[in-house]
Structure formats: structure tokens, C-alpha cells
Tab-separated table of C-alpha atoms in Angstrom:
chain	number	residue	atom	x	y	z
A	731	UNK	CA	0.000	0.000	0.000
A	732	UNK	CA	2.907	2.253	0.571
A	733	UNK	CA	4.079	1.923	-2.348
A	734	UNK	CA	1.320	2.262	-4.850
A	735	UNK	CA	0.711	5.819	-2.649
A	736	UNK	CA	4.300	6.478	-3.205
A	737	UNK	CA	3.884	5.108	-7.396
A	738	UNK	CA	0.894	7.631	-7.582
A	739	UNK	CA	3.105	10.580	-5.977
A	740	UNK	CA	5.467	10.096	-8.670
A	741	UNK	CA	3.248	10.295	-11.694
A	742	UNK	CA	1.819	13.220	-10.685
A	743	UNK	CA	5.169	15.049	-9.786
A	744	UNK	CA	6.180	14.078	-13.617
A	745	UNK	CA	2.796	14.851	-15.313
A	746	UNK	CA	3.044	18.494	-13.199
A	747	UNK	CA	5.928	18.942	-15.146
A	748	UNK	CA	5.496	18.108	-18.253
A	749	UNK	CA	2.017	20.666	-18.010
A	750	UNK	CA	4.314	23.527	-16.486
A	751	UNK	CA	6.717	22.588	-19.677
A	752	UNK	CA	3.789	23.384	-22.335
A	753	UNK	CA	4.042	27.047	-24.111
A	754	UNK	CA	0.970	29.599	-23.086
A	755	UNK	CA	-1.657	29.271	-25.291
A	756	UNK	CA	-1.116	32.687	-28.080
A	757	UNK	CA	-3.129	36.065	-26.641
A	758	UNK	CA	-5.347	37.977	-29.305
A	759	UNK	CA	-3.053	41.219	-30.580
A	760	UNK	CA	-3.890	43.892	-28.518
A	761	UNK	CA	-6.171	46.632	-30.006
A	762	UNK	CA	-4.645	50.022	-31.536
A	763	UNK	CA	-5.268	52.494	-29.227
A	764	UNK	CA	-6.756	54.771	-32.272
A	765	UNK	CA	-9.206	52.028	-32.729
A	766	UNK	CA	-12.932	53.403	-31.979
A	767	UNK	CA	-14.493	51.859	-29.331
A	768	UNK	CA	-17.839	49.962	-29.673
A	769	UNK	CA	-19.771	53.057	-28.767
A	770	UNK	CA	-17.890	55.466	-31.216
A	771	UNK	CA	-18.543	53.319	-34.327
A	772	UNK	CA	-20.350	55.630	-36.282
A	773	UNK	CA	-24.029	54.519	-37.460
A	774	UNK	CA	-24.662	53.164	-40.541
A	775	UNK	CA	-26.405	55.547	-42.746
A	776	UNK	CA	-29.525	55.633	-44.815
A	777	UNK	CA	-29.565	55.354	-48.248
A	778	UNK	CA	-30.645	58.720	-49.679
A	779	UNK	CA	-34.382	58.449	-51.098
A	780	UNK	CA	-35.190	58.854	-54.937
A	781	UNK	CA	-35.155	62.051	-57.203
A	782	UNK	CA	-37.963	64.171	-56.669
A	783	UNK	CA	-39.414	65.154	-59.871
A	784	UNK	CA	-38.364	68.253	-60.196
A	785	UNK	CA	-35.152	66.534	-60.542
A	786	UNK	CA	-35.965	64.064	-62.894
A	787	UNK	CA	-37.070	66.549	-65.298
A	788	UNK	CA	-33.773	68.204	-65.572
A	789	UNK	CA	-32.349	66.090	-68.545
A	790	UNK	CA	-35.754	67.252	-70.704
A	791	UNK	CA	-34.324	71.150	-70.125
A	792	UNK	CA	-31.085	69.571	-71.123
A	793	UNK	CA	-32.257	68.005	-74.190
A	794	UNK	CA	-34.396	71.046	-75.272
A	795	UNK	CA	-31.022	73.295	-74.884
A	796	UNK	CA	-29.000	70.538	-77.031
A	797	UNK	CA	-31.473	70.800	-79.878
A	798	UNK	CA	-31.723	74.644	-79.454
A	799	UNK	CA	-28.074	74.684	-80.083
A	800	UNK	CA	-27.771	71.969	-82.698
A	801	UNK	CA	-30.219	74.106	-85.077
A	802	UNK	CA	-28.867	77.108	-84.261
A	803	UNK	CA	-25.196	75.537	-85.533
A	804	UNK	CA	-26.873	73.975	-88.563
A	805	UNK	CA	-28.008	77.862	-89.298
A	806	UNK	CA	-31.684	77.754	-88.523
A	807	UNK	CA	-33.053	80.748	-87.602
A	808	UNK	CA	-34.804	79.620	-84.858
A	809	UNK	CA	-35.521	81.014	-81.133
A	810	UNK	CA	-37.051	79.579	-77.779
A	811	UNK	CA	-41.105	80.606	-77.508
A	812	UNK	CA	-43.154	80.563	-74.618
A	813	UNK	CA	-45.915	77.644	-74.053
A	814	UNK	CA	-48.977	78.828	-75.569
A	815	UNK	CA	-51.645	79.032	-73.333
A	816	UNK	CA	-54.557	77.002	-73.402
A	817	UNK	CA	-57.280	76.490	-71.237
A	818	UNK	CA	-56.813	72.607	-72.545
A	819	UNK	CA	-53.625	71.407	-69.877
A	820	UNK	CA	-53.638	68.156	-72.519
A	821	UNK	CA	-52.435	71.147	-75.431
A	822	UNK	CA	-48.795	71.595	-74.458
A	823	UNK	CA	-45.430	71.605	-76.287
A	824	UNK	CA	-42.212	70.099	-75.309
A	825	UNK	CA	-39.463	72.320	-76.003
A	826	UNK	CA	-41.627	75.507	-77.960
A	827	UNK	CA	-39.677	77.150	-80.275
A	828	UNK	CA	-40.418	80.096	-82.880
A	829	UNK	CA	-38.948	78.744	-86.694
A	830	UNK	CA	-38.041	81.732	-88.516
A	831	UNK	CA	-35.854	80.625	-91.544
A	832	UNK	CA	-34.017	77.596	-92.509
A	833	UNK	CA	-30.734	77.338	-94.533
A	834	UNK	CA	-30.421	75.720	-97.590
A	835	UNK	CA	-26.758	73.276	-97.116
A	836	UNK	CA	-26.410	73.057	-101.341
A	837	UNK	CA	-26.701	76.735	-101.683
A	838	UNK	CA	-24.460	78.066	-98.874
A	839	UNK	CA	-25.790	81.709	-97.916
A	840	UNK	CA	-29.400	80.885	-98.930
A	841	UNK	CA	-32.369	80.676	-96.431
A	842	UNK	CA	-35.826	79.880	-96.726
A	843	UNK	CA	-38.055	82.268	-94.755
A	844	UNK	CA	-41.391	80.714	-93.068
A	845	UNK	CA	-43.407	83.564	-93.596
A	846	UNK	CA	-45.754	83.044	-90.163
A	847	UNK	CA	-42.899	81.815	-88.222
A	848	UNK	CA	-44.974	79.096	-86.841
A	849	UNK	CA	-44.448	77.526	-82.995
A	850	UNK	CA	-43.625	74.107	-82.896
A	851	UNK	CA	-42.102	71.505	-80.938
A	852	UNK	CA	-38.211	71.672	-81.086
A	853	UNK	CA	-37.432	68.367	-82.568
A	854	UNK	CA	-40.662	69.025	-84.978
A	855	UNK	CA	-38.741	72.416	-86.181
A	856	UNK	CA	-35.263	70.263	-86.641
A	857	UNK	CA	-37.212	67.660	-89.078
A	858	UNK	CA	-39.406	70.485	-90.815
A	859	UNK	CA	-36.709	72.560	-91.033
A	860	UNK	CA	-34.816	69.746	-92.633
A	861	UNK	CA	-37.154	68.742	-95.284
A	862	UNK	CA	-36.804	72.482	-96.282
A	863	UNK	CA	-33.727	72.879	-96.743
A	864	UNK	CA	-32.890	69.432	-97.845
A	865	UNK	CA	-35.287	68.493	-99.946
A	866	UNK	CA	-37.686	71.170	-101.214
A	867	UNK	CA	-35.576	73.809	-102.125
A	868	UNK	CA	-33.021	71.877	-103.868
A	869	UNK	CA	-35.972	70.141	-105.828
A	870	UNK	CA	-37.668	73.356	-106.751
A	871	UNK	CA	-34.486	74.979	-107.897
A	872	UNK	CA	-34.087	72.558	-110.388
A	873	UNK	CA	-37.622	71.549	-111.503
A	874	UNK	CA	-38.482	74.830	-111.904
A	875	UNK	CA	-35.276	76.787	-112.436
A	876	UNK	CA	-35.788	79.026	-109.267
A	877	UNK	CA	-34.807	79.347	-106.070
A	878	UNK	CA	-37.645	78.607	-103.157
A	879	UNK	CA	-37.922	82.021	-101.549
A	880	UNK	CA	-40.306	81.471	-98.885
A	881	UNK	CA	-42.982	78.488	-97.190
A	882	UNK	CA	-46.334	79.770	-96.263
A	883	UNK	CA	-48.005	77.901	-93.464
A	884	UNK	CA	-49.967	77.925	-90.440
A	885	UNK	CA	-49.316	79.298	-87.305
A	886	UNK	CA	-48.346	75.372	-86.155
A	887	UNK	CA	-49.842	75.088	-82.809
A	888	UNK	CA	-53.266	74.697	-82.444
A	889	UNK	CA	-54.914	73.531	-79.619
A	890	UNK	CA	-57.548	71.142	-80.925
A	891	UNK	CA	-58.771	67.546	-82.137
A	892	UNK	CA	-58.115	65.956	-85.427
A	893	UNK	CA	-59.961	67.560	-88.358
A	894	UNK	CA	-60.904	69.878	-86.112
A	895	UNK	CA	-63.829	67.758	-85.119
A	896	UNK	CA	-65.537	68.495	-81.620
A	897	UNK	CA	-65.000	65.264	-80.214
A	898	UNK	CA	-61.970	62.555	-80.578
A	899	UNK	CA	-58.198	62.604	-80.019
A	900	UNK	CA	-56.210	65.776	-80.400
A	901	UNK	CA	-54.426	67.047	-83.034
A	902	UNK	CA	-50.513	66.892	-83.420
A	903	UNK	CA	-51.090	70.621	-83.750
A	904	UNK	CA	-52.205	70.452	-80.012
A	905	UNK	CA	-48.627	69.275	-79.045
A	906	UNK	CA	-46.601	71.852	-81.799
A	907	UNK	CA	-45.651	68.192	-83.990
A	908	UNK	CA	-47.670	69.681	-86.856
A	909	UNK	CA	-47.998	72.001	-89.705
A	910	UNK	CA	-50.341	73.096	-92.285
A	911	UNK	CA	-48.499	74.102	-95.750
A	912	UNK	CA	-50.192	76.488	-97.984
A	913	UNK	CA	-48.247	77.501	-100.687
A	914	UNK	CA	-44.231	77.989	-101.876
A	915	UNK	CA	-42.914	81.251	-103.139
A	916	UNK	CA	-40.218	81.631	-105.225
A	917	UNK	CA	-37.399	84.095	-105.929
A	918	UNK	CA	-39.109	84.979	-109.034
A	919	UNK	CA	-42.169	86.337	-107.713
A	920	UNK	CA	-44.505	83.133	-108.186
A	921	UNK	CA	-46.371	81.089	-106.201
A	922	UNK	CA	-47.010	77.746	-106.392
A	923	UNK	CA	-50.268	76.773	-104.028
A	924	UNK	CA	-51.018	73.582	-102.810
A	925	UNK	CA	-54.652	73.940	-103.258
A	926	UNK	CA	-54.855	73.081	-107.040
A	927	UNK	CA	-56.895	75.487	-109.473
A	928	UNK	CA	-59.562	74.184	-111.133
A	929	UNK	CA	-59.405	72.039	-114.335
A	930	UNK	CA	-55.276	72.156	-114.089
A	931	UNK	CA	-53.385	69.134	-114.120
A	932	UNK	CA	-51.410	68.148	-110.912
A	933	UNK	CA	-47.681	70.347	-110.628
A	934	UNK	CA	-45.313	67.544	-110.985
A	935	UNK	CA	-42.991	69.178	-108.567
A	936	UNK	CA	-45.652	69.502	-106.011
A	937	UNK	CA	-46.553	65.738	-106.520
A	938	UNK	CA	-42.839	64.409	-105.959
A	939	UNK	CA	-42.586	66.877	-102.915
A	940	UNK	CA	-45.417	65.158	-101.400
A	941	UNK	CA	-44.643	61.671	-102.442
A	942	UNK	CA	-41.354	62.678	-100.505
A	943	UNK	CA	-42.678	64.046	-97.758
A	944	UNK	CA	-43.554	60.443	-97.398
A	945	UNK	CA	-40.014	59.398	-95.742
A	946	UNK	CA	-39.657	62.385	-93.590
A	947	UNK	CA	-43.133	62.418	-91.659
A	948	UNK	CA	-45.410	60.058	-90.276
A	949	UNK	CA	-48.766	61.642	-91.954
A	950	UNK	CA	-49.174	63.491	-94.832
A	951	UNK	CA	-52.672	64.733	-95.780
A	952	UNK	CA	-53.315	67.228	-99.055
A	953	UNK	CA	-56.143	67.790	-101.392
A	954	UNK	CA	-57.808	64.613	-102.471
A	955	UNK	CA	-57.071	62.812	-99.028
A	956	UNK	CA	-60.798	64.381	-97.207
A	957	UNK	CA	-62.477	67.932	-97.258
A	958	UNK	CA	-60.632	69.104	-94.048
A	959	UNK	CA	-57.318	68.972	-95.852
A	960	UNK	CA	-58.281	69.738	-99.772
A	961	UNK	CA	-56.037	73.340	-99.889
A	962	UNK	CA	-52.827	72.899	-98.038
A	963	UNK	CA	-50.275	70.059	-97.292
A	964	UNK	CA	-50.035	68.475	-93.671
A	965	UNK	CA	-47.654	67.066	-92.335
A	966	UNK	CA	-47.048	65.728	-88.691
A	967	UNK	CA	-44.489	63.361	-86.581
A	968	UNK	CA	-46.780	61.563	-84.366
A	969	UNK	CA	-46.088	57.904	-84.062
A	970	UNK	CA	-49.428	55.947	-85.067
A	971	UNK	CA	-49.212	52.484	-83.648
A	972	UNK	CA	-46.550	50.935	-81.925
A	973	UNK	CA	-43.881	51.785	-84.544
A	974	UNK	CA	-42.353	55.147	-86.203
A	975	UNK	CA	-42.484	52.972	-89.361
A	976	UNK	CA	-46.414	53.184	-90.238
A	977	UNK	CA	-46.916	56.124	-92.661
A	978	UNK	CA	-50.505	57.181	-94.249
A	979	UNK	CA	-49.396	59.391	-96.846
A	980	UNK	CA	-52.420	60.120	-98.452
């Protein structure tokens, strides 16, 4: 018995020793001292809310001063109107400007006049304007050996509906994307209206400006298309359907 007490003594002396001969277990690094403390971590913050809309409507100013600009550089005579008023809120134009003349790019120093400098929608002006320029005047120059002087049309916007009928949708004139054509006068002192006289054959020119007209608008309406349209030429940008690509050129 003594000795198994003395055996025991012994094992534990040796396993005490071999414990005080293991390494301290590693301490976590100690914290930097610049470190904030759990109560100084700042909060997280919220996440800002969306744009009002008086925000979100800042890229339309921007947009109506880049096509402004872009005319104005192309040598349109052309200057920012105010929105017609209209007791109709549904009759308003994005972007109103006042189209006074329109260069012609084959015949540098030439302009085309529009007689009633007519209101319209910006982008409206930039594709009328266009057409002008671009097409007509080079076309009437040589058809008819003259140079197009001026366009006379209507005063563009117009706050009503279609045909002016008193019921039904509203005209593109309502929103400044339209424009009634009347007549074209020339350098020489003529005029060639779009309301043909009676008994004449159809002006050939005329005919291929409207057949033309055809790839720059959506809708083209003249004489022979219904009574509402049978002495002047309109001509409008309003998407019918679901696609720029439907025309009724009539």
C-alpha cells in the first residue's frame, strides 16, 4: 500500500511537469489604441431616397437646350417661344420654339423664310426645317429653275382635335408636332399653291414633294385625301401604332 501511494506521488510530480513545460496558449493582438471603441462606431447611414421630380425633369431642359443649339449651328433661324396658353392642360409643347428661316446646305448663304414663323415643338422644327432645306428647295431649284424664296403655313400650334372635329383625339397641332403648308414662293415672284386650281393638271414638282414628304413624316394629308385637308399640305411626326415605321401618306 505504501508503495502504490508512493507510485501515484510520482506520476503526478512528472505529469506536473510536463504541463508547467507546455508554451501559453497565443493572446489575441492587442487593439490600436486609435481604434474606436464599440460606442464610437459611427451609425450606418440611410440610403438617400429617390429624385424628386423636379429633378428628374432636368435632362428634358437639357435636351431642349442641345437641340436649341444643334439648329442654331446647322443655321436655322430659330428662337425659344413661350408655351402657348390654353385652357386645354392636354395642349402643351415640349421644347416651344419660334422657326423663322431655314438654310439651304447646297446653296451656302441661302435661307428659306417661313413667312408666319410658326411655334412648334423643337425636334418638330429640326425635321421640318430639314425637309426644307434638304429636300424642297433643292428640288424646286431645279424643276423649276428658281430658287424657293419662302414656305407659307400655319401658325403650327393649335390647340384642338383631329380635323378639327368636336370630339376625338387631339391634333398633333395640339402638341406643336404639326404644320399646315399652304403655298411655296419663289425668288421669281410666283407662287405655287397647294390647293390646285380648277381644271389644271397636278404640278409635278408639287406631286414628288409630297410623295417625298412620305419618308420624312409620319402623316401626310393634301387635297384629295378628305375635305378638311383639300387646300394645303399636312404634315405631322406623331407615331401611329406601336412603330415610327407606319406612314398614311395620303
Amino acid at each position: 500500500m505504501v508503495h502504490t501511494r508512493q507510485g501515484l506521488a510520482a506520476i503526478f510530480i512528472v505529469w506536473g511537469s510536463v504541463v508547467a513545460a507546455q508554451p501559453a496558449p497565443p493572446l489575441p493582438p492587442p487593439r490600436p489604441s486609435d481604434a474606436p471603441s464599440p460606442a464610437q462606431t459611427p451609425a450606418p447611414q440611410p440610403e438617400r431616397p429617390p429624385a424628386p421630380p423636379s429633378e428628374a425633369a432636368a435632362p428634358s431642359q437639357a435636351e431642349t437646350g442641345t437641340c436649341l443649339t444643334e439648329l442654331k449651328a446647322a443655321g436655322f433661324d430659330i428662337e425659344t417661344a413661350e408655351q402657348p396658353s390654353s385652357s386645354n392642360e392636354s395642349c402643351r409643347i415640349d421644347a416651344p420654339v419660334r422657326l423663322k428661316a431655314v438654310p439651304v446646305p447646297s446653296r451656302p448663304g441661302t435661307t428659306v423664310r417661313l413667312a408666319a414663323q410658326p411655334v412648334l415643338a423643337c425636334r418638330f422644327a429640326g425635321q421640318f426645317g430639314h425637309w426644307i432645306g434638304d429636300l424642297v428647295a433643292p428640288v424646286i431649284a431645279g424643276s423649276l429653275n428658281t430658287e424657293l424664296k419662302s414656305v407659307q403655313t400655319g401658325p403650327g400650334f393649335e390647340c384642338r382635335n383631329r380635323n378639327g372635329a368636336a370630339t376625338g383625339k387631339l391634333s398633333a397641332h395640339a402638341e406643336g408636332l404639326a404644320i399646315d403648308i399652304a403655298a411655296f414662293e419663289f425668288a421669281n415672284g410666283s407662287l405655287l399653291r397647294v390647293k390646285p386650281d380648277p381644271g389644271a393638271a397636278p404640278d409635278q414638282a408639287l406631286a414628288s414633294l409630297r410623295t417625298a414628304a412620305c419618308g420624312w413624316f409620319t402623316t401626310i394629308l393634301g387635297p384629295g385625301s378628305d375635305e378638311a385637308h383639300h387646300d394645303h399640305l399636312h404634315v405631322d411626326i406623331l407615331q401611329h401604332g406601336s412603330s415610327d415605321r407606319y406612314r398614311i401618306c395620303q
